Tab-separated table of C-alpha atoms and ligand atoms in Angstrom:
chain	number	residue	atom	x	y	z
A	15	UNK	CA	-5.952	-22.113	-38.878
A	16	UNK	CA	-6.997	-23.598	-35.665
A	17	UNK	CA	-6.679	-27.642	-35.755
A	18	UNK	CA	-9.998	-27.842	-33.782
A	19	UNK	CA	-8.159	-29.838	-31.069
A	20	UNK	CA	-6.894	-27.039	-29.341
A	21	UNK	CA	-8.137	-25.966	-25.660
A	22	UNK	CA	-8.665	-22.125	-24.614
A	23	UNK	CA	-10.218	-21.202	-21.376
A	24	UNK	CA	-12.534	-18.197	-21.111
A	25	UNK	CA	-10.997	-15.224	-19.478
A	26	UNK	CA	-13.664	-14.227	-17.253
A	27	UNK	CA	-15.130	-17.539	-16.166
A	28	UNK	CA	-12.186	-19.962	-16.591
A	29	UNK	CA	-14.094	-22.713	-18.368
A	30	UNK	CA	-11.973	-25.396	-20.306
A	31	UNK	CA	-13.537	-25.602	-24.086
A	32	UNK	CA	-12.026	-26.608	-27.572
A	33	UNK	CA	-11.399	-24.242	-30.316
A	34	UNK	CA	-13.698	-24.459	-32.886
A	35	UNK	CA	-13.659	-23.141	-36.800
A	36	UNK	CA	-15.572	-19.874	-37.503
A	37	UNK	CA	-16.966	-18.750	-40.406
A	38	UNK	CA	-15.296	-15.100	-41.678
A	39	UNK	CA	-16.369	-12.542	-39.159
A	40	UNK	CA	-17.849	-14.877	-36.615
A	41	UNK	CA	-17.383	-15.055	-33.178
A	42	UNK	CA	-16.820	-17.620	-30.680
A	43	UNK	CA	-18.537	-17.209	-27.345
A	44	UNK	CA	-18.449	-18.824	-24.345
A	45	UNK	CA	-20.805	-22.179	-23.642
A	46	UNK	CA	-21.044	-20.440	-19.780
A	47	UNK	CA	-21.035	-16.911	-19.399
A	48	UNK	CA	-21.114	-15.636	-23.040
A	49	UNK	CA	-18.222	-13.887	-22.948
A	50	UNK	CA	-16.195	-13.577	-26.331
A	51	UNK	CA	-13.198	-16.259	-26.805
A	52	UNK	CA	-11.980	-15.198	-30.345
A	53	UNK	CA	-13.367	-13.416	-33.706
A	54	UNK	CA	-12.283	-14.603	-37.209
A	55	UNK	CA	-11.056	-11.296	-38.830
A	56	UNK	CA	-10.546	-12.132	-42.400
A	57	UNK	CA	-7.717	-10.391	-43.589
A	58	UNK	CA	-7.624	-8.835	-39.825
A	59	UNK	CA	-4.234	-7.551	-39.523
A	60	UNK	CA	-3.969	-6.301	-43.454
A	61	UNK	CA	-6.578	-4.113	-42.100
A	62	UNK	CA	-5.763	-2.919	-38.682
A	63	UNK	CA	-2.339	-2.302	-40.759
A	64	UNK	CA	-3.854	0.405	-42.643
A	65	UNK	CA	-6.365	1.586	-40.038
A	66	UNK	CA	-3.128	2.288	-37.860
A	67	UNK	CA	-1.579	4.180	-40.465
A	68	UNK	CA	-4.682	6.398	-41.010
A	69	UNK	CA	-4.928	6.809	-37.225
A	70	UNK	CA	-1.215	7.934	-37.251
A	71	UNK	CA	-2.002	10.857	-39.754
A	72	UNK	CA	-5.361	12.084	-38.461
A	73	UNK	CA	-3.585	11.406	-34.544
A	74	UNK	CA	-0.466	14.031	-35.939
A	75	UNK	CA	-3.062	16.623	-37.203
A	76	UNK	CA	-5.106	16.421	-34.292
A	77	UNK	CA	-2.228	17.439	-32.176
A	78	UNK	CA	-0.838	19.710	-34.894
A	79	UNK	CA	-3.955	22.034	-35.110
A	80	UNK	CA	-6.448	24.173	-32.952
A	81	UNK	CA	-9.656	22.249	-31.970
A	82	UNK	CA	-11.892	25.102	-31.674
A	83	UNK	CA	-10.996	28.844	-31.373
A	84	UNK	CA	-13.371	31.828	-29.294
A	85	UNK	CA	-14.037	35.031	-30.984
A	86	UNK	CA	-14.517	37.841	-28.873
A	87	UNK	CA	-14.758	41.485	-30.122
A	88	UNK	CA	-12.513	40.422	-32.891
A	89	UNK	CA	-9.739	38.865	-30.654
A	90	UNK	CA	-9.450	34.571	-31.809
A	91	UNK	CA	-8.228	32.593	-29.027
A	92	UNK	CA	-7.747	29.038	-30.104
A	93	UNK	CA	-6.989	26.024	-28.129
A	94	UNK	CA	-5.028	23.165	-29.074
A	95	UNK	CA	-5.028	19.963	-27.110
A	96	UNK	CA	-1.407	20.714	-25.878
A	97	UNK	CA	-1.659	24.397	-25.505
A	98	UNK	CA	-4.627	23.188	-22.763
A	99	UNK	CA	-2.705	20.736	-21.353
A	100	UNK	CA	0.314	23.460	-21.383
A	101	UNK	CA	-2.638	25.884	-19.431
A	102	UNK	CA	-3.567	23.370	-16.741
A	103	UNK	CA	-0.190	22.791	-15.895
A	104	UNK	CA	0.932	26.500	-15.669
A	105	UNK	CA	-2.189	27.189	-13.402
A	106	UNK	CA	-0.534	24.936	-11.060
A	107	UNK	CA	-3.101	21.674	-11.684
A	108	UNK	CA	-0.208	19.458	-12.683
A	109	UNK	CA	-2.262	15.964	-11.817
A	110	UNK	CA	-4.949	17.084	-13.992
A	111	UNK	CA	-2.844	18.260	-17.038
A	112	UNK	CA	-0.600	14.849	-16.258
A	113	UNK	CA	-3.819	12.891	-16.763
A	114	UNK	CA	-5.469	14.590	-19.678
A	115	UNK	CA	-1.822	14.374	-21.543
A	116	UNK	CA	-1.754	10.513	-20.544
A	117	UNK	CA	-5.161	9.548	-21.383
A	118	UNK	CA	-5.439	11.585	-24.816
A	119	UNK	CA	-2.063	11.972	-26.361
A	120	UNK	CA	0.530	9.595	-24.572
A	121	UNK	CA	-1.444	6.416	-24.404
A	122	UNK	CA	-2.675	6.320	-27.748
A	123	UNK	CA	-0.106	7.447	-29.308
A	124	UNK	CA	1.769	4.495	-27.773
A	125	UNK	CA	-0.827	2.126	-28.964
A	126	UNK	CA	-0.562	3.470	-32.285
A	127	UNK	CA	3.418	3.206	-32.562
A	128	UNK	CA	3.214	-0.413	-30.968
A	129	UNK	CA	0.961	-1.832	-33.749
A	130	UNK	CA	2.721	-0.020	-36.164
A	131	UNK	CA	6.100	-1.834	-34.923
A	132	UNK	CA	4.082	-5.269	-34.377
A	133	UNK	CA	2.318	-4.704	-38.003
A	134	UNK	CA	4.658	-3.473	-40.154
A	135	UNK	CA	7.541	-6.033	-40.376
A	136	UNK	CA	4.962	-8.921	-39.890
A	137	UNK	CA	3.432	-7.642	-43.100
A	138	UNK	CA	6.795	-8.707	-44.581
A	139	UNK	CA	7.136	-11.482	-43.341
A	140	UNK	CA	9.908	-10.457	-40.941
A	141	UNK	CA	9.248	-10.805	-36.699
A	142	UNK	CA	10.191	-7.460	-34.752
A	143	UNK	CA	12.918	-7.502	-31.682
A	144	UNK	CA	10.689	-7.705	-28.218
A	145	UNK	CA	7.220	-8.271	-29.621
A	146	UNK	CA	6.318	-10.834	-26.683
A	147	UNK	CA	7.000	-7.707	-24.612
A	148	UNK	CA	5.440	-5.062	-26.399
A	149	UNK	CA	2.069	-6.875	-26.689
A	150	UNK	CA	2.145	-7.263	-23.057
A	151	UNK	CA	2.299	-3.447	-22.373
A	152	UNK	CA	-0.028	-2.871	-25.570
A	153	UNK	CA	-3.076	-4.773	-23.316
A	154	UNK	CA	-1.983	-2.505	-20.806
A	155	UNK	CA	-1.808	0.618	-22.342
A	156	UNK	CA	-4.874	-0.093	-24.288
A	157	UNK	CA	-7.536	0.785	-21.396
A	158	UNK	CA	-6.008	4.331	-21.068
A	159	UNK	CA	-6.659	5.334	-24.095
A	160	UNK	CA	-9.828	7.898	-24.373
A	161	UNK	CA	-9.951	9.530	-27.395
A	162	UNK	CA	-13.722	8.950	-27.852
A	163	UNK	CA	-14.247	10.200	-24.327
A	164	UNK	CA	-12.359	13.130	-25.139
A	165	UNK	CA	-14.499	14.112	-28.178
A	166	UNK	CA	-17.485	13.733	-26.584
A	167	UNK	CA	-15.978	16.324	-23.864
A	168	UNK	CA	-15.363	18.802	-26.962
A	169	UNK	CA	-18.846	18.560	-27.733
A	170	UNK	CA	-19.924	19.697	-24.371
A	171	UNK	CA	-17.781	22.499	-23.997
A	172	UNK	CA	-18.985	23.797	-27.360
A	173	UNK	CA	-22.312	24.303	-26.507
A	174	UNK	CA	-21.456	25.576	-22.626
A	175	UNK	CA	-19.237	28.085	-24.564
A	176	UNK	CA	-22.071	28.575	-26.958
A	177	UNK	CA	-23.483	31.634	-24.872
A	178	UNK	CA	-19.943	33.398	-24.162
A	179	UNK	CA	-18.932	34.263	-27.634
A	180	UNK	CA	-19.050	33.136	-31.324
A	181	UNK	CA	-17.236	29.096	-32.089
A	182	UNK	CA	-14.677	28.688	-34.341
A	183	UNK	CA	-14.313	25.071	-35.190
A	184	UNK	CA	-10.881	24.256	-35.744
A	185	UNK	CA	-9.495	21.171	-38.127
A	186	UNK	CA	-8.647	19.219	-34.946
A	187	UNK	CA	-12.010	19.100	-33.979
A	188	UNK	CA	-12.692	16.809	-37.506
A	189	UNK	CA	-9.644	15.065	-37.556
A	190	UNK	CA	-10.277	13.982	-33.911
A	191	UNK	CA	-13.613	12.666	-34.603
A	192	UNK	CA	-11.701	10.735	-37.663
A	193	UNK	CA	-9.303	9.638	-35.559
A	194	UNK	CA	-11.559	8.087	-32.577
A	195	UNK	CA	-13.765	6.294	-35.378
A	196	UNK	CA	-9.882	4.544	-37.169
A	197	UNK	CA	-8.504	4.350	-33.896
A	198	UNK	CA	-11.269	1.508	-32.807
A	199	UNK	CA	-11.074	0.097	-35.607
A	200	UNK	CA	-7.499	-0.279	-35.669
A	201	UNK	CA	-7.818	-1.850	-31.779
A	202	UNK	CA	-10.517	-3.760	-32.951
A	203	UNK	CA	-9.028	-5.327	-35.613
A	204	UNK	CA	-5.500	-5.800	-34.286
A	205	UNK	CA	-6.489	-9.504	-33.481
A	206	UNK	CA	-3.948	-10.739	-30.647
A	207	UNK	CA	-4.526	-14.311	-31.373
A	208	UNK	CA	-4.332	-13.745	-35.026
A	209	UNK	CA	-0.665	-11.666	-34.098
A	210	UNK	CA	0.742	-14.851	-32.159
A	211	UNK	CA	-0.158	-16.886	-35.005
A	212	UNK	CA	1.800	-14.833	-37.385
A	213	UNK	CA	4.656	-14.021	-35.527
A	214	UNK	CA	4.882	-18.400	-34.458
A	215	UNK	CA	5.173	-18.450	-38.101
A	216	UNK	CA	7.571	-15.942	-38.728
A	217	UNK	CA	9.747	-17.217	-36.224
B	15	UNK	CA	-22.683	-28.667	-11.021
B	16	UNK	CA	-18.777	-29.234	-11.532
B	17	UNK	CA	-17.635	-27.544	-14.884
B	18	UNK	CA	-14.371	-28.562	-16.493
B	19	UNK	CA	-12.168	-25.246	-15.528
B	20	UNK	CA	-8.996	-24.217	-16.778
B	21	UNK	CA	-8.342	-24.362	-12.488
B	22	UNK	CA	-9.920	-27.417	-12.085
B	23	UNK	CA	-7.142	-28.979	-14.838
B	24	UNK	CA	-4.028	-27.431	-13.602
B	25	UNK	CA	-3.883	-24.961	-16.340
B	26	UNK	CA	-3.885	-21.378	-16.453
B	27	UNK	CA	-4.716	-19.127	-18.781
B	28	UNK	CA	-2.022	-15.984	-19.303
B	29	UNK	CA	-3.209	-12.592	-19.020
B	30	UNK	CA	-1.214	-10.963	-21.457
B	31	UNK	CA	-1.712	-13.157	-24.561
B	32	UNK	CA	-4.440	-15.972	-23.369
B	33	UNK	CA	-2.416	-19.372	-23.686
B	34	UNK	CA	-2.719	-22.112	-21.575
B	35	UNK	CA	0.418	-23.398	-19.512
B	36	UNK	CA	0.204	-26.079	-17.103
B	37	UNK	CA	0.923	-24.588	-13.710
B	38	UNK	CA	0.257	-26.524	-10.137
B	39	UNK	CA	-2.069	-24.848	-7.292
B	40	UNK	CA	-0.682	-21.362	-6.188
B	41	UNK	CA	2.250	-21.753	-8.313
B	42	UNK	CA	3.518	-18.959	-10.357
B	43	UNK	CA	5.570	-19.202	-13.555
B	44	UNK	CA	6.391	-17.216	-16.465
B	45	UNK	CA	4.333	-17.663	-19.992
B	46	UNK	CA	6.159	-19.457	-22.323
B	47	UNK	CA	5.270	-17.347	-24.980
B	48	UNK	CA	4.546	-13.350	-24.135
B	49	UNK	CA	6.743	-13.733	-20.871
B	50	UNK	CA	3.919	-12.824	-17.980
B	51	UNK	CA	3.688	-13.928	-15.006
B	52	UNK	CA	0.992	-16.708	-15.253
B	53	UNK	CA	-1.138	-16.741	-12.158
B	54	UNK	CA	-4.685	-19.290	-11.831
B	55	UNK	CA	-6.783	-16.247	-10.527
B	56	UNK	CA	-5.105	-12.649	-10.329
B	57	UNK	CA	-3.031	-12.293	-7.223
B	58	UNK	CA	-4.436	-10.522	-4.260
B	59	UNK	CA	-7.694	-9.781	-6.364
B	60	UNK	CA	-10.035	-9.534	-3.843
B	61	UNK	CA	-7.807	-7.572	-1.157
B	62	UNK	CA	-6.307	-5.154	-3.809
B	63	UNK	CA	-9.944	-4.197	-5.212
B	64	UNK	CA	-10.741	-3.200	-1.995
B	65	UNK	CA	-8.117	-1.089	-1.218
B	66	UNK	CA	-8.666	0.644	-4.833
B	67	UNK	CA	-12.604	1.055	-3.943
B	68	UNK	CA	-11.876	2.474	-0.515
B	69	UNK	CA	-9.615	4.837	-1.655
B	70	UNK	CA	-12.229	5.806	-4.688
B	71	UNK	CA	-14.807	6.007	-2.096
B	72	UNK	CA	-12.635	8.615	-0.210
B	73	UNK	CA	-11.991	10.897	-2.800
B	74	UNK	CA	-15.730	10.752	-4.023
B	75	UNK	CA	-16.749	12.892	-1.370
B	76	UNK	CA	-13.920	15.700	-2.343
B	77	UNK	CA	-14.821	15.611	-5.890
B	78	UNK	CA	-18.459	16.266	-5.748
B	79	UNK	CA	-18.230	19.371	-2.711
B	80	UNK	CA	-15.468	20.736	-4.218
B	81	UNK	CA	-15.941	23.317	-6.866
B	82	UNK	CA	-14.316	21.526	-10.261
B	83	UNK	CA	-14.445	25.062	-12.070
B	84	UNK	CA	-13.486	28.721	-11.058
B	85	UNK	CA	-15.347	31.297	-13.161
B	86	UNK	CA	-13.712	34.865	-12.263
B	87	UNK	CA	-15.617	37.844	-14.116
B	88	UNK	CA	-16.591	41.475	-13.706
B	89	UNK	CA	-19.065	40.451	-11.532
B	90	UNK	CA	-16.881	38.324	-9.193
B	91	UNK	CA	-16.048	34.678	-8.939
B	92	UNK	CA	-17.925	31.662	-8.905
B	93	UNK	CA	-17.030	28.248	-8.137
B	94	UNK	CA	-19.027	25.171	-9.658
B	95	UNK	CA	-19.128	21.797	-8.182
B	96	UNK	CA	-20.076	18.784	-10.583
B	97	UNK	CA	-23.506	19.244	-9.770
B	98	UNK	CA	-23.781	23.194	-10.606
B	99	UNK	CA	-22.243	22.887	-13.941
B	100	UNK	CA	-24.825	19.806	-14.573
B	101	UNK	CA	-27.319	22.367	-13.166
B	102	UNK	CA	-26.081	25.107	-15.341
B	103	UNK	CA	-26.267	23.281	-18.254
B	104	UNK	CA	-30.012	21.901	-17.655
B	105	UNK	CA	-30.730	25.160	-17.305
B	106	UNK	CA	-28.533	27.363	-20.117
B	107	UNK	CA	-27.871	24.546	-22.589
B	108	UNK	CA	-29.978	21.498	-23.188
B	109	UNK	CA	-30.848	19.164	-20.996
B	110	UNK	CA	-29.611	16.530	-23.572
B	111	UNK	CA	-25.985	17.468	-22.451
B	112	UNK	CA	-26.995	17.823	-18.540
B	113	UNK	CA	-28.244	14.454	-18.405
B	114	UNK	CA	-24.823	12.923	-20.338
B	115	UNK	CA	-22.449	14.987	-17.976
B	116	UNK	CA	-25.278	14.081	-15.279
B	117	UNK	CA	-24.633	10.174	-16.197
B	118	UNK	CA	-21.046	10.234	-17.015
B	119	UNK	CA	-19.836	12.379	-13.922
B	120	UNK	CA	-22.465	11.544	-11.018
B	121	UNK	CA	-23.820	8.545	-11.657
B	122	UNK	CA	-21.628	6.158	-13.594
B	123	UNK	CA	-18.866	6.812	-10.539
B	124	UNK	CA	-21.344	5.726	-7.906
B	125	UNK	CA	-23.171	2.984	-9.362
B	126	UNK	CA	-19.508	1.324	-10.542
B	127	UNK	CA	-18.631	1.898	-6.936
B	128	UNK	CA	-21.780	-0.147	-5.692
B	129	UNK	CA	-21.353	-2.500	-8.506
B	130	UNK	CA	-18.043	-3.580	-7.098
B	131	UNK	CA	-19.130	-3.527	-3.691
B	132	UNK	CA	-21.651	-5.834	-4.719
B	133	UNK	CA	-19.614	-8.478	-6.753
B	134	UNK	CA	-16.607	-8.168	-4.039
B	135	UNK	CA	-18.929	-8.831	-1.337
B	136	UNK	CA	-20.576	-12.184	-3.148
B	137	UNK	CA	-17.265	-13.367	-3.968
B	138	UNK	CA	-15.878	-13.379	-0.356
B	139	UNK	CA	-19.380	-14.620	0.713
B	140	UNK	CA	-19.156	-17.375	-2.175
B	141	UNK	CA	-22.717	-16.120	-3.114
B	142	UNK	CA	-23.738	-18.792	-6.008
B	143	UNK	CA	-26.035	-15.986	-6.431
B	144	UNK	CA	-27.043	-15.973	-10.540
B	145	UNK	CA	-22.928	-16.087	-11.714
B	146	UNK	CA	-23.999	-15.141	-15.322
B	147	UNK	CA	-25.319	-12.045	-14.339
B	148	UNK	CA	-23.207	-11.155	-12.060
B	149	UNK	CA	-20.474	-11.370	-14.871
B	150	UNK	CA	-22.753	-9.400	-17.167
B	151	UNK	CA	-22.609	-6.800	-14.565
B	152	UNK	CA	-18.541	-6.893	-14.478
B	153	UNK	CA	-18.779	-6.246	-18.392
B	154	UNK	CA	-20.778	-3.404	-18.087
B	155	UNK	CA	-18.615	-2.055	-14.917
B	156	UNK	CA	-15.113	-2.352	-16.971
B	157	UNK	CA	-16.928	-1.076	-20.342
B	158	UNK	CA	-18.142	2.380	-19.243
B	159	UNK	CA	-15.614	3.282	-16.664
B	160	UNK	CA	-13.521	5.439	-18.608
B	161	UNK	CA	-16.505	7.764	-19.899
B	162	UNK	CA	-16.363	9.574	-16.491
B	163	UNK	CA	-13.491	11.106	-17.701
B	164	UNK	CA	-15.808	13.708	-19.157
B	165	UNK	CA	-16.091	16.275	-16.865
B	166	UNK	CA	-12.312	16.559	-16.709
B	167	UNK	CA	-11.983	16.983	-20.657
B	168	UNK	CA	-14.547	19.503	-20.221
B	169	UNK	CA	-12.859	21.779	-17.476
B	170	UNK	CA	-9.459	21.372	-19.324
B	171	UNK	CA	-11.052	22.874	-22.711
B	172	UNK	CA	-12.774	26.145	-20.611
B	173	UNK	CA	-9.534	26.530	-18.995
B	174	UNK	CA	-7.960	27.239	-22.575
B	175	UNK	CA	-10.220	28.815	-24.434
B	176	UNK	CA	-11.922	31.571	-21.474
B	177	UNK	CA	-9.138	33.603	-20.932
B	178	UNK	CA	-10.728	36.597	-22.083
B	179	UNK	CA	-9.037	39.222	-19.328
B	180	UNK	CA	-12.358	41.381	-20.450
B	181	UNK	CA	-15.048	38.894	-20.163
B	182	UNK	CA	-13.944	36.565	-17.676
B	183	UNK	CA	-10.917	33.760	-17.339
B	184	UNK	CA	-11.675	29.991	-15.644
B	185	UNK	CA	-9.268	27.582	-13.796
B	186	UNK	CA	-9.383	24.404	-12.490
B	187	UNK	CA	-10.508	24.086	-8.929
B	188	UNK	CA	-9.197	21.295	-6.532
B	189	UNK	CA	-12.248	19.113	-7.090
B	190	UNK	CA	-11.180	18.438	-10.379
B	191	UNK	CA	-8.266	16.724	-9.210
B	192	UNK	CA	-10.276	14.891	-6.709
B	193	UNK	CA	-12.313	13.875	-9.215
B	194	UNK	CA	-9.849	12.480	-11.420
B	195	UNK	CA	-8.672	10.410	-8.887
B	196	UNK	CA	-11.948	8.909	-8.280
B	197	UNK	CA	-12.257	7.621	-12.635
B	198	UNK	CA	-8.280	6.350	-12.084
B	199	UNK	CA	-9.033	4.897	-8.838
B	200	UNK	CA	-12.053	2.862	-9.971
B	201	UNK	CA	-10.671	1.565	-13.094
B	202	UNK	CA	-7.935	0.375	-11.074
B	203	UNK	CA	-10.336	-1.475	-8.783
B	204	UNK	CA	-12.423	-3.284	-11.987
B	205	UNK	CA	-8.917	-4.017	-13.438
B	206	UNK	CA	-8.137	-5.752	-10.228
B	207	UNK	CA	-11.463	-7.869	-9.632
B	208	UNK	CA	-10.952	-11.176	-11.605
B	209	UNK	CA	-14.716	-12.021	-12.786
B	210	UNK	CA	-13.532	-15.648	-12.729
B	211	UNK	CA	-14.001	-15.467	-8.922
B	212	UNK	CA	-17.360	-15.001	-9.550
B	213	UNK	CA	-17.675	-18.756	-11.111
B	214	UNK	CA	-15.368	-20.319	-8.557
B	215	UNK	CA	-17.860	-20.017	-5.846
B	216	UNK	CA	-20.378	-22.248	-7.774
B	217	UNK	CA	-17.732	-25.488	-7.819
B	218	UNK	CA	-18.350	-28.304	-5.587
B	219	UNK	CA	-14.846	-29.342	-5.678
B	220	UNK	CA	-12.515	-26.435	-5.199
B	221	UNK	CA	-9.279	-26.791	-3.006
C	308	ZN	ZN1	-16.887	-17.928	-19.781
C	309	ZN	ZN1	1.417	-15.029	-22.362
């Protein structure tokens, strides 16, 4: 629980103000620019706990099975996200497959593991080797992640392959539109002040 | 006005993890608690987001001439820029789609290239031009970037799935990469701005 006496300076306009107490799910804004300083997130970390987890599954099935498949005179070709990645490369666009791998499968899926090895032990009570570090990348990682971006792109390509043949949605397709809604959820409530606090306790 | 900055007390906030260490004038340290490096006002902000926007604006001009897409059927190839395929789709699909690729592909990458002109510029001008909503316009700069990623999601998935040898087959075309380069490049420039620049220029008493 903050003490109230403590000092945190906004992030985007650098002014000096005191913590204050929140009531559960508030948030505390800047007196300047408005920007957010902190959320209370009752329970916060229980939850993004067992978001993360969720994500994990739906995040293995997405990669695990075809997102949509093209019929054609009886002939199903199916796509999986990296069987296209697989295609780009092999057609010699190795910067574009590099980036769709990073941005859809390798980010998030190291924002996933990283909560998951913050979250876990701390839900114990216990404070995992190298967290100071982790979290540092975790910030980084976290704007490279664009699974929502990604879904939306499915979307589009549906209905430009719409005229070309018949659509076979595949179970990727619905996982991935699970996974993009527990993903920012899990990011949203994986509360970095909230994580300090624990882990200064657990130490 | 003089506001009671972080700055203006000797402290600095860390980027990683957001606490407050006492650090003097252009004096680096490491944060006590995540292990950063703890700078006032991110290093080289205003020279490094301008070498990330110049190089953006570079490979803008690549990305939209072009073609993105190579359609090769029975009745020979065809090549589509950005624009074609958002034509294509106004025309073929719904114009719904054509004006979200439209947004995400055309315009988002150009008006996040102005808006960073614009807030770069005021900065080393120390505009005191309206700060609040020139930070307002920083949010909505670092928010959207990534959707531009679109059109590249979109070529990837017609890549895989049209390889009908009958029909036709699509590739990539070197636009695409281009155009890639343009979404990295200019989330690499709003990562580099530091919005807190922006406030800076309305103190009285800076040193
Ligand atoms: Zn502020
Ligand atoms: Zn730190």
């Amino acid at each position: 629980m903050p003490d109230g006496n403590q000092l945190i300076a906004c992030h985007e306009c650098d002014l000096l103000q005191r913590e204050v107490a929140l009531p559960e799910g508030g948030v505390a804004r800047c007196a300047r620019c408005g920007g957010i300083l902190f959320r209370s997130h009752p329970q916060g970390l229980e939850r993004a706990l067992a978001f993360t987890l969720a994500a994990l599954v739906l995040f293995i099935i997405s990669n695990t099975f075809p997102i949509v498949g093209l019929e054609v005179n009886g002939d199903l070709i199916q796509a999986t996200l990296l069987g296209t990645v697989h295609m780009l490369y092999r057609d010699g666009m190795w910067i574009v497959a590099g980036l769709v791998m990073f941005t859809t499968v390798l980010a998030p899926l190291a924002h996933i593991l990283g909560m998951l090895y913050i979250l876990a032990p701390l839900r114990f009570g216990r404070r995992p080797p190298n967290s100071a570090a982790l979290i540092r990348v975790l910030t980084e990682v976290k704007y490279w992640g664009m699974v929502e971006v990604f879904v939306l792109g499915v979307l589009v390509s549906l209905v430009k392959l719409a005229d070309l043949a018949k659509i076979v949605p595949g179970i990727a397709l619905w996982s991935f539109a699970g996974l993009m809604i527990l993903f920012t959820a899990a990011t949203v409530a994986f509360d970095q002040r909230q994580v300090w606090q624990k882990l200064g306790e657990v130490a | 006005m003089s506001a009671v900055t972080a700055a203006s007390r000797g402290l600095s906030a860390c980027h990683g993890c957001g606490l407050l260490t006492q650090t003097g004038h252009h004096h680096a340290t490491h944060c006590p608690r995540c292990g950063a490096g703890v700078h006032a006002r991110k290093p080289d902000s205003i020279a490094r987001t301008w070498a990330f926007l110049i190089a953006a604006m570079i490979m803008y001009i690549p990305a939209n001439v072009l073609p993105i897409m190579i359609t090769e059927s029975l009745f020979g190839a065809q090549a589509d820029t950005i624009m074609s395929g958002v034509a294509y789709l106004w025309h073929h699909g719904s114009w719904h789609l054509a004006l979200i690729v439209f947004i995400a592909s055309v315009a988002v990458p150009m008006l996040k290239i102005m808006a960073l002109i614009v807030l770069v510029v005021s900065v080393q001008f120390r505009s005191a031009w309206d700060p609040l909503q020139r930070t307002k316009l920083y949010r909505v700069v670092e928010l959207v970037g990534k959707w531009s990623m679109l059109d590249i999601y979109v070529v990837a998935l017609m890549v895989a799935l049209v390889q009908l040898k009958a029909l036709a087959t699509i590739s990539a075309g070197p636009g695409a990469v281009a155009f890639g380069a343009v979404v990295v490049l200019t989330m690499f420039a709003a990562m580099s701005f530091d919005p807190r620049l922006i406030w800076d220029a309305t103190e009285n008493n800076d040193g």
